[in-house]
Amino acid sequence: MRGVGMYIIGATRGLLNLTPNEPRTPEKVESSVSSMSKRKRFRRHCRRFWCVYLIANVVFLAIFLPVFFLVAIPAIAQLVVNKSDLRIINAEVMHPTPETIRMTLEAKVDLKLAMGVRLDPVIFYTFVRSAGHENAYAGIEIPGQTIKGNYSLEVTDQLTPILNMTSWETFVSQAVFQKETALSLYGVTTGYLGVLKNHIVLDKDVVIPTLNKFEGFSISDSTLVLPAEDDGSNLVANITLPNPTVLSFEVGTITLDLKSGETDLVIGNATVTGVTLRPGNNTFSLRGVLDIGTMVGNLTEVLGSQGSALNTGALSLTAVIKSIVSNGILIPYYTEVLGSLPLVANVSIGDVLQNSLTRLGSSETRNDKRRRDPPLLGGLVGYGDAYNQVASLKHNRHVQKIFQDEEPERRDAMIDSLARYYASL
């Protein structure tokens, strides 16, 4: 038997997968033979059924690739748009008419994507979220362009029809009365990522600060013009309208009623021209007519309406907008919204009188007064009850409290000046 084994093929090669010095155990031999057997069977199986596997792969790719390009890629593109940052840098609403406005818009968009995305032209509709984009108040046309990284989108001075007046008035009201509001944008376009074409919907709310009822409104440099000018104006002042937003509004010419305190007693009217609200504090000149006769005739009501303002030496005035006109045309949406917002300011009485007397004492005013008014024969002779009615304020406890820091002679001189003016009306 030993001689027969020597003639068996491979008898001298040793066991497969064994090193020369490794023991040839039965377990090693069985594992090596089993591994070779599995690989051979798998190769034979693939050679036998290659046609089946080919058909299966073709079917898989026929299903997967359309799903990938028609569903997955658009979904990824839409997700990129949804997750992108959009910030309003500047927005201007200019040249208002009852039916149109001119829009300028600059926005920064960060797609957080290294590759550029080419967009077809799109109309971004601005709307109020509660009303839905179907009731958009304006549409802004954005030309086709390629967006990459942190990119600026900009349109300038674009004539825009007001599409829905109710939605527009709602937005204007939110911009005036609220501390912040959402500028909602909606647009549908086609985006191209390389050769891939995707349908993209932009539907975003961009929160922006708004006018917050013009918090910080003030009236300064108030001066009584004595005597009144030819058009009847006897009051000049500056008003300040704060705008803490990135929005700019061209308003136009504002006509206001001036009321005493928070009562309905109208004591004058005023006009402010060329009003355009830009970011920051906006100061404009005010010219008006203060009805001193009404004030004196309703002195008790006037003093009673002042409340704590008199204790600080101030006169509380409420300005109520009656009309807003731009380029000679009444702007109803601004008139309605801003007309519902009373603007309250405290005006220093001491500053009013000081400014008035300074103006009255100027050489130009004195010469003008000499030409208009008769000389004061004997000082106060001929003024009668009209003068005495105002001059009696020198003995009013409220007035004395206001001017408690003034010398009595200076206080009386101020009141006498007002008395002479009122008597000459």
mmCIF file with all atom_site columns, N, CA and C in Angstrom, residues 208-236:
data_model
loop_
_atom_site.group_PDB
_atom_site.id
_atom_site.type_symbol
_atom_site.label_atom_id
_atom_site.label_alt_id
_atom_site.label_comp_id
_atom_site.label_asym_id
_atom_site.label_entity_id
_atom_site.label_seq_id
_atom_site.pdbx_PDB_ins_code
_atom_site.Cartn_x
_atom_site.Cartn_y
_atom_site.Cartn_z
_atom_site.occupancy
_atom_site.B_iso_or_equiv
_atom_site.pdbx_formal_charge
_atom_site.auth_seq_id
_atom_site.auth_comp_id
_atom_site.auth_asym_id
_atom_site.auth_atom_id
_atom_site.pdbx_PDB_model_num
ATOM 1  N N  . ILE A 1 208 ? -39.120 91.061  9.349  1.00 0.00 ? 208 ILE A N  1
ATOM 2  C CA . ILE A 1 208 ? -38.424 92.352  9.305  1.00 0.00 ? 208 ILE A CA 1
ATOM 3  C C  . ILE A 1 208 ? -39.001 93.266  10.382 1.00 0.00 ? 208 ILE A C  1
ATOM 4  N N  . PRO A 1 209 ? -38.175 94.154  10.965 1.00 0.00 ? 209 PRO A N  1
ATOM 5  C CA . PRO A 1 209 ? -38.720 95.144  11.899 1.00 0.00 ? 209 PRO A CA 1
ATOM 6  C C  . PRO A 1 209 ? -39.586 96.150  11.155 1.00 0.00 ? 209 PRO A C  1
ATOM 7  N N  . THR A 1 210 ? -40.590 96.687  11.847 1.00 0.00 ? 210 THR A N  1
ATOM 8  C CA . THR A 1 210 ? -41.498 97.648  11.230 1.00 0.00 ? 210 THR A CA 1
ATOM 9  C C  . THR A 1 210 ? -41.623 98.897  12.099 1.00 0.00 ? 210 THR A C  1
ATOM 10 N N  . LEU A 1 211 ? -42.558 99.789  11.773 1.00 0.00 ? 211 LEU A N  1
ATOM 11 C CA . LEU A 1 211 ? -42.555 101.167 12.297 1.00 0.00 ? 211 LEU A CA 1
ATOM 12 C C  . LEU A 1 211 ? -42.990 101.281 13.759 1.00 0.00 ? 211 LEU A C  1
ATOM 13 N N  . ASN A 1 212 ? -43.719 100.281 14.265 1.00 0.00 ? 212 ASN A N  1
ATOM 14 C CA . ASN A 1 212 ? -44.068 100.240 15.692 1.00 0.00 ? 212 ASN A CA 1
ATOM 15 C C  . ASN A 1 212 ? -44.737 101.537 16.158 1.00 0.00 ? 212 ASN A C  1
ATOM 16 N N  . LYS A 1 213 ? -45.754 101.976 15.411 1.00 0.00 ? 213 LYS A N  1
ATOM 17 C CA . LYS A 1 213 ? -46.565 103.154 15.749 1.00 0.00 ? 213 LYS A CA 1
ATOM 18 C C  . LYS A 1 213 ? -45.727 104.433 15.840 1.00 0.00 ? 213 LYS A C  1
ATOM 19 N N  . PHE A 1 214 ? -44.624 104.485 15.125 1.00 0.00 ? 214 PHE A N  1
ATOM 20 C CA . PHE A 1 214 ? -43.714 105.644 15.159 1.00 0.00 ? 214 PHE A CA 1
ATOM 21 C C  . PHE A 1 214 ? -43.295 105.972 16.593 1.00 0.00 ? 214 PHE A C  1
ATOM 22 N N  . GLU A 1 215 ? -42.948 104.928 17.324 1.00 0.00 ? 215 GLU A N  1
ATOM 23 C CA . GLU A 1 215 ? -42.484 105.149 18.697 1.00 0.00 ? 215 GLU A CA 1
ATOM 24 C C  . GLU A 1 215 ? -41.274 106.086 18.676 1.00 0.00 ? 215 GLU A C  1
ATOM 25 N N  . GLY A 1 216 ? -41.334 107.133 19.494 1.00 0.00 ? 216 GLY A N  1
ATOM 26 C CA . GLY A 1 216 ? -40.292 108.151 19.495 1.00 0.00 ? 216 GLY A CA 1
ATOM 27 C C  . GLY A 1 216 ? -40.662 109.385 18.692 1.00 0.00 ? 216 GLY A C  1
ATOM 28 N N  . PHE A 1 217 ? -41.922 109.425 18.185 1.00 0.00 ? 217 PHE A N  1
ATOM 29 C CA . PHE A 1 217 ? -42.395 110.616 17.458 1.00 0.00 ? 217 PHE A CA 1
ATOM 30 C C  . PHE A 1 217 ? -42.248 111.852 18.342 1.00 0.00 ? 217 PHE A C  1
ATOM 31 N N  . SER A 1 218 ? -41.794 112.942 17.747 1.00 0.00 ? 218 SER A N  1
ATOM 32 C CA . SER A 1 218 ? -41.604 114.169 18.532 1.00 0.00 ? 218 SER A CA 1
ATOM 33 C C  . SER A 1 218 ? -41.842 115.408 17.673 1.00 0.00 ? 218 SER A C  1
ATOM 34 N N  . ILE A 1 219 ? -42.184 116.486 18.344 1.00 0.00 ? 219 ILE A N  1
ATOM 35 C CA . ILE A 1 219 ? -42.309 117.810 17.731 1.00 0.00 ? 219 ILE A CA 1
ATOM 36 C C  . ILE A 1 219 ? -41.308 118.714 18.432 1.00 0.00 ? 219 ILE A C  1
ATOM 37 N N  . SER A 1 220 ? -40.435 119.347 17.679 1.00 0.00 ? 220 SER A N  1
ATOM 38 C CA . SER A 1 220 ? -39.387 120.180 18.267 1.00 0.00 ? 220 SER A CA 1
ATOM 39 C C  . SER A 1 220 ? -39.323 121.525 17.545 1.00 0.00 ? 220 SER A C  1
ATOM 40 N N  . ASP A 1 221 ? -38.580 122.453 18.171 1.00 0.00 ? 221 ASP A N  1
ATOM 41 C CA . ASP A 1 221 ? -38.343 123.787 17.600 1.00 0.00 ? 221 ASP A CA 1
ATOM 42 C C  . ASP A 1 221 ? -39.646 124.491 17.246 1.00 0.00 ? 221 ASP A C  1
ATOM 43 N N  . SER A 1 222 ? -40.676 124.278 18.074 1.00 0.00 ? 222 SER A N  1
ATOM 44 C CA . SER A 1 222 ? -41.976 124.914 17.811 1.00 0.00 ? 222 SER A CA 1
ATOM 45 C C  . SER A 1 222 ? -41.876 126.413 18.033 1.00 0.00 ? 222 SER A C  1
ATOM 46 N N  . THR A 1 223 ? -42.422 127.162 17.085 1.00 0.00 ? 223 THR A N  1
ATOM 47 C CA . THR A 1 223 ? -42.344 128.626 17.133 1.00 0.00 ? 223 THR A CA 1
ATOM 48 C C  . THR A 1 223 ? -43.653 129.226 16.660 1.00 0.00 ? 223 THR A C  1
ATOM 49 N N  . LEU A 1 224 ? -44.174 130.182 17.448 1.00 0.00 ? 224 LEU A N  1
ATOM 50 C CA . LEU A 1 224 ? -45.334 130.962 17.011 1.00 0.00 ? 224 LEU A CA 1
ATOM 51 C C  . LEU A 1 224 ? -44.837 132.119 16.164 1.00 0.00 ? 224 LEU A C  1
ATOM 52 N N  . VAL A 1 225 ? -45.402 132.267 14.985 1.00 0.00 ? 225 VAL A N  1
ATOM 53 C CA . VAL A 1 225 ? -45.033 133.347 14.072 1.00 0.00 ? 225 VAL A CA 1
ATOM 54 C C  . VAL A 1 225 ? -45.957 134.523 14.355 1.00 0.00 ? 225 VAL A C  1
ATOM 55 N N  . LEU A 1 226 ? -45.372 135.584 14.899 1.00 0.00 ? 226 LEU A N  1
ATOM 56 C CA . LEU A 1 226 ? -46.156 136.761 15.288 1.00 0.00 ? 226 LEU A CA 1
ATOM 57 C C  . LEU A 1 226 ? -45.646 137.982 14.526 1.00 0.00 ? 226 LEU A C  1
ATOM 58 N N  . PRO A 1 227 ? -46.506 138.591 13.679 1.00 0.00 ? 227 PRO A N  1
ATOM 59 C CA . PRO A 1 227 ? -47.867 138.188 13.321 1.00 0.00 ? 227 PRO A CA 1
ATOM 60 C C  . PRO A 1 227 ? -47.851 137.037 12.315 1.00 0.00 ? 227 PRO A C  1
ATOM 61 N N  . ALA A 1 228 ? -49.032 136.513 12.013 1.00 0.00 ? 228 ALA A N  1
ATOM 62 C CA . ALA A 1 228 ? -49.134 135.385 11.086 1.00 0.00 ? 228 ALA A CA 1
ATOM 63 C C  . ALA A 1 228 ? -48.689 135.792 9.684  1.00 0.00 ? 228 ALA A C  1
ATOM 64 N N  . GLU A 1 229 ? -48.259 134.798 8.904  1.00 0.00 ? 229 GLU A N  1
ATOM 65 C CA . GLU A 1 229 ? -47.828 135.072 7.544  1.00 0.00 ? 229 GLU A CA 1
ATOM 66 C C  . GLU A 1 229 ? -49.032 135.232 6.622  1.00 0.00 ? 229 GLU A C  1
ATOM 67 N N  . ASP A 1 230 ? -48.764 135.592 5.369  1.00 0.00 ? 230 ASP A N  1
ATOM 68 C CA . ASP A 1 230 ? -49.859 135.912 4.444  1.00 0.00 ? 230 ASP A CA 1
ATOM 69 C C  . ASP A 1 230 ? -50.821 134.751 4.229  1.00 0.00 ? 230 ASP A C  1
ATOM 70 N N  . ASP A 1 231 ? -50.309 133.506 4.289  1.00 0.00 ? 231 ASP A N  1
ATOM 71 C CA . ASP A 1 231 ? -51.194 132.348 4.099  1.00 0.00 ? 231 ASP A CA 1
ATOM 72 C C  . ASP A 1 231 ? -51.889 131.920 5.380  1.00 0.00 ? 231 ASP A C  1
ATOM 73 N N  . GLY A 1 232 ? -51.717 132.688 6.446  1.00 0.00 ? 232 GLY A N  1
ATOM 74 C CA . GLY A 1 232 ? -52.353 132.382 7.716  1.00 0.00 ? 232 GLY A CA 1
ATOM 75 C C  . GLY A 1 232 ? -51.514 131.538 8.652  1.00 0.00 ? 232 GLY A C  1
ATOM 76 N N  . SER A 1 233 ? -50.368 131.062 8.208  1.00 0.00 ? 233 SER A N  1
ATOM 77 C CA . SER A 1 233 ? -49.530 130.216 9.053  1.00 0.00 ? 233 SER A CA 1
ATOM 78 C C  . SER A 1 233 ? -48.972 131.010 10.223 1.00 0.00 ? 233 SER A C  1
ATOM 79 N N  . ASN A 1 234 ? -49.156 130.483 11.399 1.00 0.00 ? 234 ASN A N  1
ATOM 80 C CA . ASN A 1 234 ? -48.592 131.132 12.589 1.00 0.00 ? 234 ASN A CA 1
ATOM 81 C C  . ASN A 1 234 ? -47.828 130.144 13.466 1.00 0.00 ? 234 ASN A C  1
ATOM 82 N N  . LEU A 1 235 ? -47.577 128.939 12.915 1.00 0.00 ? 235 LEU A N  1
ATOM 83 C CA . LEU A 1 235 ? -46.846 127.925 13.664 1.00 0.00 ? 235 LEU A CA 1
ATOM 84 C C  . LEU A 1 235 ? -45.859 127.227 12.736 1.00 0.00 ? 235 LEU A C  1
ATOM 85 N N  . VAL A 1 236 ? -44.614 127.202 13.142 1.00 0.00 ? 236 VAL A N  1
ATOM 86 C CA . VAL A 1 236 ? -43.604 126.415 12.428 1.00 0.00 ? 236 VAL A CA 1
ATOM 87 C C  . VAL A 1 236 ? -42.923 125.516 13.453 1.00 0.00 ? 236 VAL A C  1
#
